[in-house]
XYZ file of C-alpha atoms in Angstrom:
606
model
C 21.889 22.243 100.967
C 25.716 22.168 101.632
C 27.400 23.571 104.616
C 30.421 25.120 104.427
C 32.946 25.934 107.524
C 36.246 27.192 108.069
C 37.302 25.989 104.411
C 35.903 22.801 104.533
C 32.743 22.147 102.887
C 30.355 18.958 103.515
C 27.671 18.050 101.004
C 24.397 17.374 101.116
C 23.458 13.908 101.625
C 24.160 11.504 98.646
C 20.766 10.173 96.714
C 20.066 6.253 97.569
C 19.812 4.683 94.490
C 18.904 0.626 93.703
C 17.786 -0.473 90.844
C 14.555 -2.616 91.775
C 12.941 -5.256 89.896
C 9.283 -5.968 90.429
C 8.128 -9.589 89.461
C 4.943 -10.237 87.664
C 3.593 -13.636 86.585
C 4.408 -13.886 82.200
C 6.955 -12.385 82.357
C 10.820 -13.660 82.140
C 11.447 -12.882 85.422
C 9.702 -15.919 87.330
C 12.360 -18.239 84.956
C 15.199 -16.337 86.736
C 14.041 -16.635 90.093
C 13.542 -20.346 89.919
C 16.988 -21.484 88.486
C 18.821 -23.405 90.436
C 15.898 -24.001 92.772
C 14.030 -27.427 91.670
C 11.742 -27.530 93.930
C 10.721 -23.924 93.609
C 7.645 -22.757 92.622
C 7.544 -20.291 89.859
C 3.839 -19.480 90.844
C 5.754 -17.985 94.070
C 7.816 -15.527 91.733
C 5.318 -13.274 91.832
C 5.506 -12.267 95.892
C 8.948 -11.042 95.253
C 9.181 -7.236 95.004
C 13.380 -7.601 94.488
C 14.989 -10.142 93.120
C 18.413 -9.557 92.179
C 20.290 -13.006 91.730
C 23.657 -11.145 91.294
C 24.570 -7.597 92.605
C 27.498 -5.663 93.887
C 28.297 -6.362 97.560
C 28.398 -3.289 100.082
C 31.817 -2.446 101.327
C 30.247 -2.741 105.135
C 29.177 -6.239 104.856
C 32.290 -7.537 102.756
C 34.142 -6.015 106.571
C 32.055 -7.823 108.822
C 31.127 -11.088 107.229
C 34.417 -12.695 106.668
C 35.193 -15.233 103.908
C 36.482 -18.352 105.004
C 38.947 -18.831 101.994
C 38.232 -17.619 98.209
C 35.678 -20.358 96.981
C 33.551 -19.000 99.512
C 30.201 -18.239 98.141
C 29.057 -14.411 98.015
C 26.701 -12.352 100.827
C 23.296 -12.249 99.896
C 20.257 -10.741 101.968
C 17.005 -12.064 101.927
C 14.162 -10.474 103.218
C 10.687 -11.686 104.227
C 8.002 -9.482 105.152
C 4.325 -10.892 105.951
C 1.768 -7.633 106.562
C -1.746 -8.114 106.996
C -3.948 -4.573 107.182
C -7.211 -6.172 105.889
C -9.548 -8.841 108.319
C -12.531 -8.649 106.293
C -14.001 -11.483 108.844
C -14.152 -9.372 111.869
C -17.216 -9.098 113.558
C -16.281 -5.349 114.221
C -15.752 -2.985 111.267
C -13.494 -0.641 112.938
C -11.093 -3.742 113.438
C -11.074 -4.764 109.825
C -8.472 -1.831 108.174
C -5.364 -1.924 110.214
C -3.309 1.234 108.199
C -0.604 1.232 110.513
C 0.114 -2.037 108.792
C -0.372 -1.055 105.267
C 1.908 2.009 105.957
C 4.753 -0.437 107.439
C 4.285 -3.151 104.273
C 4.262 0.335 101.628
C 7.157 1.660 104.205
C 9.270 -1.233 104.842
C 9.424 -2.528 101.032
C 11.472 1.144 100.332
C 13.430 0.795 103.170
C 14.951 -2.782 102.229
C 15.526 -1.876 98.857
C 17.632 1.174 100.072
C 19.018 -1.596 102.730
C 20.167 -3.198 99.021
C 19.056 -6.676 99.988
C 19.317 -9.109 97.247
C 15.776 -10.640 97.644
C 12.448 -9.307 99.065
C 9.580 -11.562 99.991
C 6.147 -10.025 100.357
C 2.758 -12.151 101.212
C 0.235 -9.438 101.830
C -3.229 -9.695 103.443
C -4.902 -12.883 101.921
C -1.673 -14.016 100.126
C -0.048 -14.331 103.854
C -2.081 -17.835 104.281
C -0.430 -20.473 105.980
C 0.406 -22.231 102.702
C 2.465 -19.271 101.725
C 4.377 -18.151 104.328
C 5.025 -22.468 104.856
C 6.489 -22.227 101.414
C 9.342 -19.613 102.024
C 9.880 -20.755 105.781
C 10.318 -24.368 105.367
C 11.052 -24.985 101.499
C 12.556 -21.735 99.530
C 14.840 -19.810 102.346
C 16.171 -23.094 103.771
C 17.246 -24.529 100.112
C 18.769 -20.974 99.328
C 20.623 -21.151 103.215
C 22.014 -24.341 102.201
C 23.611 -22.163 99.009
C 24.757 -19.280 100.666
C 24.868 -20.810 104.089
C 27.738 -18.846 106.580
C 27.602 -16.161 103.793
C 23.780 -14.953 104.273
C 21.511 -12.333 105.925
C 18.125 -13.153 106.868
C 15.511 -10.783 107.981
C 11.677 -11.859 108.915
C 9.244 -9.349 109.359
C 5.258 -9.193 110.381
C 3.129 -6.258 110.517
C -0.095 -6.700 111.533
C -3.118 -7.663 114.117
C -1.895 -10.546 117.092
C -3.766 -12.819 119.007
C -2.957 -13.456 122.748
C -2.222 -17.473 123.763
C -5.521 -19.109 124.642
C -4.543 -19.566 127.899
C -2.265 -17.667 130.616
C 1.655 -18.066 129.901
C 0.708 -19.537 126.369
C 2.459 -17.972 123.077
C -0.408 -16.444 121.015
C -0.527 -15.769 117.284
C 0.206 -13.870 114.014
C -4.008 -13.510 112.946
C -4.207 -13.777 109.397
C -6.578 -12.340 106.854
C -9.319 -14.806 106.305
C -9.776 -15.117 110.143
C -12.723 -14.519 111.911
C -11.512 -14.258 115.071
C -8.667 -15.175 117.634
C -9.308 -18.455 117.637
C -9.905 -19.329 113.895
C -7.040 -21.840 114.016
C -7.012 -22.344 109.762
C -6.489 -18.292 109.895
C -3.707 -17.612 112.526
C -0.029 -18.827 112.384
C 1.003 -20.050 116.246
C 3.930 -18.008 117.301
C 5.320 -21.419 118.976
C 5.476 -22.598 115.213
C 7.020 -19.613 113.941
C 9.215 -19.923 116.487
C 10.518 -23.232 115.637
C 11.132 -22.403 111.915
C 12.551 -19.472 112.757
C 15.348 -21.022 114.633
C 16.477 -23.146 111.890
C 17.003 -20.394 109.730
C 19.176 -19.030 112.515
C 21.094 -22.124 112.711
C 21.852 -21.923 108.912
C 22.575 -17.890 108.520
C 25.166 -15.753 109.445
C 22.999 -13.043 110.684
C 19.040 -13.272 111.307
C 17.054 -11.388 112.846
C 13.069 -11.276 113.339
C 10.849 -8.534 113.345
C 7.641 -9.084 115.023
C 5.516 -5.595 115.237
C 2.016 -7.280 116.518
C 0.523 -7.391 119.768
C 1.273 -9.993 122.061
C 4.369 -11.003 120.046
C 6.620 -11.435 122.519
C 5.231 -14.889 123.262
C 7.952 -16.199 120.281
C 10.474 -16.315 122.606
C 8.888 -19.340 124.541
C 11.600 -21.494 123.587
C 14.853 -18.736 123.758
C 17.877 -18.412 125.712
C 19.638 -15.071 126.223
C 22.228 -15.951 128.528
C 25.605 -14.786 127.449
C 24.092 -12.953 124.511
C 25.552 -10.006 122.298
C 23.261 -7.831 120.643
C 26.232 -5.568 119.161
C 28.972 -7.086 117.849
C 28.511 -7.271 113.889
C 31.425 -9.321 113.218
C 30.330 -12.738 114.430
C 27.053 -14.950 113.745
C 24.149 -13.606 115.844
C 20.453 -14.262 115.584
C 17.613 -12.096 117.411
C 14.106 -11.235 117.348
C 12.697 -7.880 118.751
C 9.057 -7.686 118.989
C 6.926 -4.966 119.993
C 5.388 -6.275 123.100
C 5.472 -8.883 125.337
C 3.602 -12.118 125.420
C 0.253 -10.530 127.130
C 0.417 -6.779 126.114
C -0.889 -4.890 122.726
C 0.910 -2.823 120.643
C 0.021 0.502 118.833
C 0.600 3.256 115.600
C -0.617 6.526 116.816
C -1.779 7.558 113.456
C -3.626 6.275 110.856
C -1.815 8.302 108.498
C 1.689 6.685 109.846
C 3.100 2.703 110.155
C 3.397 1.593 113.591
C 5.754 2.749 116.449
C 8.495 0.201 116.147
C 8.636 -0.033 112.220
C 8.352 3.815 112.236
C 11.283 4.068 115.029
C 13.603 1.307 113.061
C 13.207 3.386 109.812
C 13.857 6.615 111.109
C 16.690 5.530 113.638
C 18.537 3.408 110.707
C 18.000 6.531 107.932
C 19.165 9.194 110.111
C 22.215 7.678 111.625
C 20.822 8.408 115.424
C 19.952 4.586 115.889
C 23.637 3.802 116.373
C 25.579 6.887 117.674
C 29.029 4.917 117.694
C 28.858 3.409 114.389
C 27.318 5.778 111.738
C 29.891 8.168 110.769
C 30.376 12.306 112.481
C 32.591 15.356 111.846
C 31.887 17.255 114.862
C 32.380 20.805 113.304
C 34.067 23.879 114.835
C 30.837 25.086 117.054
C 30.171 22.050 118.616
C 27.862 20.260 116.202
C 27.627 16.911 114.420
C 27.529 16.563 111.247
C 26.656 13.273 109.801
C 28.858 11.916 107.229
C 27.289 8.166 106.806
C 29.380 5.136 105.870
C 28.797 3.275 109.085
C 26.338 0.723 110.165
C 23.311 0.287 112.566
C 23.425 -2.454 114.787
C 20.211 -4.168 115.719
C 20.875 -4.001 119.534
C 21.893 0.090 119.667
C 18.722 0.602 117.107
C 16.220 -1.613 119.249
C 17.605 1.198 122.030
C 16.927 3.985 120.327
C 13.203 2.626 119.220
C 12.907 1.977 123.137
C 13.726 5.723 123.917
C 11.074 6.875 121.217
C 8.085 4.819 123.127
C 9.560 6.274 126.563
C 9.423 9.700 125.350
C 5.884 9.151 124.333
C 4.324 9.129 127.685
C 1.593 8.221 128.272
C -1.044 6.081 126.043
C -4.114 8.131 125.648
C -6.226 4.912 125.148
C -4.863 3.092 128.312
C -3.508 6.108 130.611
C -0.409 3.929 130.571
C 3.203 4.452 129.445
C 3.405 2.577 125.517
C 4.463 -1.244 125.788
C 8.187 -1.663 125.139
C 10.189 -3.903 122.533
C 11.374 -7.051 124.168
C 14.971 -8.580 122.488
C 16.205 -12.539 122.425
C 18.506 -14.473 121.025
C 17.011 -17.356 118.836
C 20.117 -18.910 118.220
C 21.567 -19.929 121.726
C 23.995 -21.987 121.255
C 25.885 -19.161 119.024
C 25.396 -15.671 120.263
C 28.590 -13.932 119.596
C 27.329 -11.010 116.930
C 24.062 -9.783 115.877
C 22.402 -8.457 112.721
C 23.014 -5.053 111.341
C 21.774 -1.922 108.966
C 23.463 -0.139 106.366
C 23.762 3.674 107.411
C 23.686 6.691 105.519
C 25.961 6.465 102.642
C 28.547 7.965 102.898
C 28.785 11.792 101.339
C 31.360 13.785 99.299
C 33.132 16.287 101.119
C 35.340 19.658 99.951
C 38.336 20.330 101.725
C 40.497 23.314 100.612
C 38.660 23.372 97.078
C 39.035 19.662 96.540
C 36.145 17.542 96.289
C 36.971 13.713 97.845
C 35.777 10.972 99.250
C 35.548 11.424 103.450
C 37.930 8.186 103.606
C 40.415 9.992 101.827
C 40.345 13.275 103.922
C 40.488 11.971 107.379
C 43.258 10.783 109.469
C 40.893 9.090 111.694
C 40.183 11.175 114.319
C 40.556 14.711 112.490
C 39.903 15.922 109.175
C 43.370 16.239 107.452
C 44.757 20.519 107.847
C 41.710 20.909 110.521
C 42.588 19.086 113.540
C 39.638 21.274 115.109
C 37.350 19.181 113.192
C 36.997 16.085 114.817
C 36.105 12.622 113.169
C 33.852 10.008 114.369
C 33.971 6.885 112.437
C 32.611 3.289 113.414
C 34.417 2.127 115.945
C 35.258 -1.469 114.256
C 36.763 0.511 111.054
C 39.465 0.740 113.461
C 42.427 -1.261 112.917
C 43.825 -0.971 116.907
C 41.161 -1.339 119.814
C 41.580 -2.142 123.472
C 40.180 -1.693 126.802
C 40.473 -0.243 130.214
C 39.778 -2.560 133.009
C 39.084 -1.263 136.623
C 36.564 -1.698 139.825
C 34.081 -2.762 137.371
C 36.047 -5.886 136.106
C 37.008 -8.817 138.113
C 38.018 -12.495 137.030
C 40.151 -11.724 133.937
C 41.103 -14.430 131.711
C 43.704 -12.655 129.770
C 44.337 -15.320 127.103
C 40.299 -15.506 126.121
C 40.835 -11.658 125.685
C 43.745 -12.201 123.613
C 41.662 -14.445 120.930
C 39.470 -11.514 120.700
C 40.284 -8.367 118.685
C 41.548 -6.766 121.699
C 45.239 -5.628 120.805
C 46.493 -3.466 123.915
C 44.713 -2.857 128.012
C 44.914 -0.034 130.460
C 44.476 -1.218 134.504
C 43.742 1.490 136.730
C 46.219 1.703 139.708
C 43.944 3.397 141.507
C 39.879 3.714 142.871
C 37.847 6.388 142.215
C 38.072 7.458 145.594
C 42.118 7.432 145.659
C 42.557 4.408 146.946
C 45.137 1.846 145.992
C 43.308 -1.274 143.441
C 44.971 -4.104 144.578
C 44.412 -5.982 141.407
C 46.616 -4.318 139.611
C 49.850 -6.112 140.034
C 47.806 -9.032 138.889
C 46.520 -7.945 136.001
C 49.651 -6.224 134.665
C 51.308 -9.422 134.855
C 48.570 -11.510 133.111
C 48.299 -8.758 130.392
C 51.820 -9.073 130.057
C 52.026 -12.949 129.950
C 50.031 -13.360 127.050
C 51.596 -10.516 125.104
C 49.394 -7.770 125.161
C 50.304 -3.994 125.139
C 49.781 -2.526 128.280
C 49.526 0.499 130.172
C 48.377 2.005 133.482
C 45.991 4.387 134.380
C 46.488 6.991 137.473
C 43.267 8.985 138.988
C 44.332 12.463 139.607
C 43.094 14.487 142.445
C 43.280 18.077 141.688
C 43.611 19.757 145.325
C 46.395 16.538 146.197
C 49.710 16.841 146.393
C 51.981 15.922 143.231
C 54.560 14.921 145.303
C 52.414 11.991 146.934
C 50.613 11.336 143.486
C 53.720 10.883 142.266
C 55.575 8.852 144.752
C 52.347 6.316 144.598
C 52.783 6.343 141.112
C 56.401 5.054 141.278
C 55.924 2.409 144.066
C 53.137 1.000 141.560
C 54.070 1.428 137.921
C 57.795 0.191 136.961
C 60.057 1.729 134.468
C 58.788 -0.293 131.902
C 60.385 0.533 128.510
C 57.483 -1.890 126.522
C 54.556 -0.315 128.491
C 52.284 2.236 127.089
C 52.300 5.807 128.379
C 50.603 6.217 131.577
C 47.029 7.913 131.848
C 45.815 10.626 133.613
C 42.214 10.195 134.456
C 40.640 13.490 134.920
C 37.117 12.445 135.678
C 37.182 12.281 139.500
C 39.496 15.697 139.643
C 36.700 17.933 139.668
C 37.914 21.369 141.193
C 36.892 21.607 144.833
C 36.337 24.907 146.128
C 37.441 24.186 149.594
C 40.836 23.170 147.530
C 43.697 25.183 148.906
C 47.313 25.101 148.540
C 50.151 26.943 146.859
C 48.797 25.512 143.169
C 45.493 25.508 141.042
C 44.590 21.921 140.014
C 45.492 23.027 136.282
C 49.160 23.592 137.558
C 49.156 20.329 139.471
C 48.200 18.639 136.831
C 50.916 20.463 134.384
C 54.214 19.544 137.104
C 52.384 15.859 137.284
C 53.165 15.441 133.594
C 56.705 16.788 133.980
C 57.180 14.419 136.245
C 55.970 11.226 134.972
C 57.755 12.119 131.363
C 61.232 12.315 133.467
C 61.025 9.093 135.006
C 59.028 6.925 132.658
C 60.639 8.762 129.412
C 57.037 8.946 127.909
C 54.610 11.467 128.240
C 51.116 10.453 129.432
C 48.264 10.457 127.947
C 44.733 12.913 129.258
C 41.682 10.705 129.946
C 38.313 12.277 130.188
C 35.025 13.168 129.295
C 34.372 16.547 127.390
C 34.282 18.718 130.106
C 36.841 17.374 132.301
C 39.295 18.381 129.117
C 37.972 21.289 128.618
C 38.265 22.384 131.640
C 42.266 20.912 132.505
C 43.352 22.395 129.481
C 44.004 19.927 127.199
C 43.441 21.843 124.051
C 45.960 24.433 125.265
C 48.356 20.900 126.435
C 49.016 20.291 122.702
C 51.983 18.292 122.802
C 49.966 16.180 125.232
C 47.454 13.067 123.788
C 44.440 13.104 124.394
C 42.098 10.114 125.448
C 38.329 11.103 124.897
C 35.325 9.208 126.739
C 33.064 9.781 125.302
C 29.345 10.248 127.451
C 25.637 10.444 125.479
C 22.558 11.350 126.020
C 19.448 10.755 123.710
C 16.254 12.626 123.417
C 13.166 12.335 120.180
C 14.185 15.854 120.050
C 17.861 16.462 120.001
C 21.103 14.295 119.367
C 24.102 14.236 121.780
C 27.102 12.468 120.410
C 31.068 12.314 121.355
C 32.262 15.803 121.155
C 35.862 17.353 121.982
C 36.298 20.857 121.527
C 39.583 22.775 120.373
C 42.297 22.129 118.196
C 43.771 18.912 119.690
C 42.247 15.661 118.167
C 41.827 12.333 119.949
C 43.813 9.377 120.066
C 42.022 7.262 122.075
C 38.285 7.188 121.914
C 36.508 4.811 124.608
C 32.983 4.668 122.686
C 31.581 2.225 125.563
C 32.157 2.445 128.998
C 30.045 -0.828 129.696
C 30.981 -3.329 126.730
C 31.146 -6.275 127.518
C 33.910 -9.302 126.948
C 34.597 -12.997 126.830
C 36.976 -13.798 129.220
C 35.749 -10.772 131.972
C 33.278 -10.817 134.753
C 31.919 -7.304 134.737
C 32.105 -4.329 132.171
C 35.192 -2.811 130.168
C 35.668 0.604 128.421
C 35.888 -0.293 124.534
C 38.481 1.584 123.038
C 39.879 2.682 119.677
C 43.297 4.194 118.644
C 42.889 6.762 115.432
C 45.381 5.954 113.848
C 47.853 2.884 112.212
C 50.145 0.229 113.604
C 52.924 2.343 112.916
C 51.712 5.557 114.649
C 50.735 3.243 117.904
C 54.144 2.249 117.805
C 55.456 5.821 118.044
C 52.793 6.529 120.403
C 53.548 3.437 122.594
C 57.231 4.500 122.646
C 56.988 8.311 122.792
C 53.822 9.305 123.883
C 54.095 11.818 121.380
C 50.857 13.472 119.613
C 50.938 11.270 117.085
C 47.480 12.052 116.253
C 47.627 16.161 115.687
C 51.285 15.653 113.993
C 48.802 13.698 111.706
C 46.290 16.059 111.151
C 48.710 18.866 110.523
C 50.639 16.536 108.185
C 53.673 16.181 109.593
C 55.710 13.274 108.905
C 57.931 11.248 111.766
């Protein structure tokens, strides 16, 4: 179905496509998948379910995967999944069918051909023996790693029945088919070994990540280190695993007629864009509501969130009268945790605007759609070209030259606490901004029922006249309107001669930082030749999706889409910010404080 509003019309979703080829042994496909390979076994060809030696690399991974020069090989994504539903050995018979499992294999093989990985590995019930799943861990991934090396995406997954450690505080095990029981050792894989191979196919990917949906899975991160870890950032290496329990805890589907709670959660968060609110792609339409428009990514930290909110809002466990087990996260690569794996999102969709049918890159001016700045746009934050941060009580220690290696290109210091009071860091840090040549700009916290006059004299003892400094910021998110607040103005008219008087004596006019309803409330729709900053403040539900939202006719130009992200170089959090626009609109922006970003969505050239 396509929606139309106010002249613009979004269509329905776009159909995933891939073309798949399924491997069978006689046939000419088993030649294909061994050249190159000598020690590959074309007996093997026939546990691959894709296998596409050459195909057209996604936009979103050429971004975020950086060659290193042009002989650089291309991506390629290899997938390994290892299911087991079927333990004909077990002494009970209402523990030999697992279906959760078989649902996960039947739904996980769809989902990473939509993902459009190159390569997918399955070993299924009795073909996931030891000899197997040996073979592609130690012999077949490695020798394609050494290929593709820097260049390559590796996901491991396992669906199926787990085996607790035979002792207290010991890793357990992945129980395979022909076992008879936990402690058939020729029939379970140790999660201490899988562990260990897993790591080396860390050290030689870009991205990895590991998958484990059994019970008592969490004992493979015996040997891990999380410290200084980044589950996040897509544009360095990262490796992870996420398992569905801990080390000494079960895990559980709720249905036979379903896959299991994580797989089920990772699916469904990844498809519908909810798994990563910040990086999937909105239009937040006229009335409030987002609209999904795809083109982004899901990270594997913000989607291992989201599968964590599904268990909470389960409840309780009818079987134990407990809440459901939760997903434990680790690095397995710790001595390079700077990025972490990530999903293709939706795809992005066709949309009409004015009677013309385009492409949503081509409509957008980044924070608007193009003639409807009341339709505000949402894309990944890392698609844009100018981000920064805020810096305040909750970050101390600042090395500004680590910040400056990062992709941080300007930083707003509050001058003041949220309750009024003077930071005394600031002179500090606007120096050390300065000194290694970052754009800079101060950020004031007004007080509604206060007088301008003192606001204002602070301001000027505080900020100098700095002709290279960003506009100042009005934070509006500890101004709530106090009903014992009396004096000869309303805050909304403070707030109005406060900008009058800043753009007098710094020559710029400020910018409005706040959350939705802080805006809404000061006016800042009705404030149009005044910027706006948006933070932007979520909450998730299974039921219902809250996402960054700013109502009115005045688009954004900053968006902070984190108010906890976190930074080399920083002891504590920072807001994570984006500008919607180019370097030559920051410029005007940075000199001006104009509205760069509705002149853009009206069209209006500068």
């Amino acid at each position: 179905m396509s929606l139309i509003l106010q002249g613009v019309k979004l269509l329905s979703y776009a159909t995933w496509t891939s073309v798949v080829v399924v491997i069978s042994m006689g046939a000419s496909s088993p030649a294909e998948c061994a050249v190159g390979l000598e020690l590959f076994d074309t007996a093997k060809c026939g546990f691959f379910v894709r296998y596409q030696s050459k195909t057209a690399i996604d936009d979103r991974l050429e971004k975020r995967i950086p060659a290193g020069n042009p002989a650089d090989p291309p991506i390629r994504s290899f997938a390994m999944v290892v299911g087991v539903s079927f333990y004909p050995n077990f002494p009970n018979k209402e523990d030999r069918y697992l279906a959760p499992a078989k649902n996960d294999v039947m739904n996980l093989v769809k989902f990473l051909e939509r993902q459009k990985f190159d390569e997918v590995i399955l070993l299924e019930n009795f073909d996931a023996n030891k000899e197997n799943i040996n073979f592609f861990l130690d012999e077949y991934l490695p020798s394609q790693l050494d290929l593709y090396g820097k260049r390559a995406r590796v996901l491991f997954i396992h669906t199926g029945h787990g085996a607790a450690g035979a002792v207290p505080g010991q890793p357990g095990s992945l129980v395979l088919s022909g076992a008879r029981g936990a402690r058939d050792y020729s029939n379970i894989y140790q999660l201490r070994d899988l562990s260990a191979k897993l790591e080396i196919l860390a050290q030689k990917s870009y991205h990895f990540a590991a998958l484990l949906g059994s019970c008592y899975s969490g004992g493979v991160f015996s040997s891990t280190n999380s410290v200084g870890d980044n589950s996040f950032y897509p544009g360095e290496p990262g490796a992870h695993a996420v398992t569905s329990t801990k080390d000494d805890d079960l895990a559980y589907g709720l249905r036979e007629s379903t896959g299991s709670v994580f797989f089920d959660g990772l699916i469904e968060g990844v498809e519908s864009g909810k798994g990563d609110r910040d990086y999937s792609g909105w239009i937040e339409l006229a009335d409030g509501g987002l609209h999904l428009v795809g083109g982004g990514i899901i990270r594997l930290g913000a989607v291992t969130a989201y599968i964590s909110a599904r268990l909470d809002n389960l409840g309780i466990n009818p079987r134990t009268n407990r809440q459901f087990p939760q997903l434990r996260f680790g690095t397995l690569r710790p001595s390079q945790v700077g990025g972490a794996f990530f999903f293709l999102g939706p795809e992005e969709k066709e949309i009409v605007v004015d009677g013309e049918r385009g492409a949503v890159s081509d409509v957008v001016t980044g924070s608007a759609i193009l003639g409807h700045p009341d339709l505000k746009v949402y894309n990944p934050p890392d698609a844009y070209l100018i981000r920064g941060i805020n810096v305040g009580e909750d970050s101390t220690r600042i090395e500004w030259s680590k910040l400056r290696e990062q992709t941080v290109k300007f930083a707003y210091l509050r001058t003041t606490k949220r309750d009024g009071s003077l930071d005394d860091s600031f002179r500090s840090e606007w120096n050390g901004a300065a000194s290694v040549g970052l754009f800079r700009g101060a950020i004031h916290t007004f007080t509604g029922c206060d007088d301008v006059d003192s606001q204002f004299g602070l301001l000027e003892r505080l900020i100098p006249a700095d002709p290279t400094a960003l506009p100042i910021a009005i934070d509006l998110n500890s101004a709530a309107e106090d009903p014992k607040c009396i004096g000869p103005k309303t805050p909304q008219q403070n707030l109005s001669l406060l900008i009058q008087k800043i753009l007098v004596r710094y020559g710029k006019r400020p910018i409005l930082l706040g959350g939705t309803s802080e805006l809404a409330k000061f006016g800042a729709d009705e404030l149009i030749n005044t910027s706006v900053w948006l933070k932007d403040y979520k909450t998730e539900s299974s039921r219902e999706f809250f996402g960054p939202s700013l109502a009115g006719g005045n688009p954004w130009s900053f968006w902070q889409f984190n108010g906890r992200g976190e930074m080399r170089g920083v002891a504590g959090y920072v807001g994570l910010n984006a500008f919607f626009g180019t370097q030559a609109q920051f410029a005007r922006f940075a000199q001006s404080g104009d509205n760069v970003a509705l002149d853009a969505a009206l069209g209006r050239r500068h």
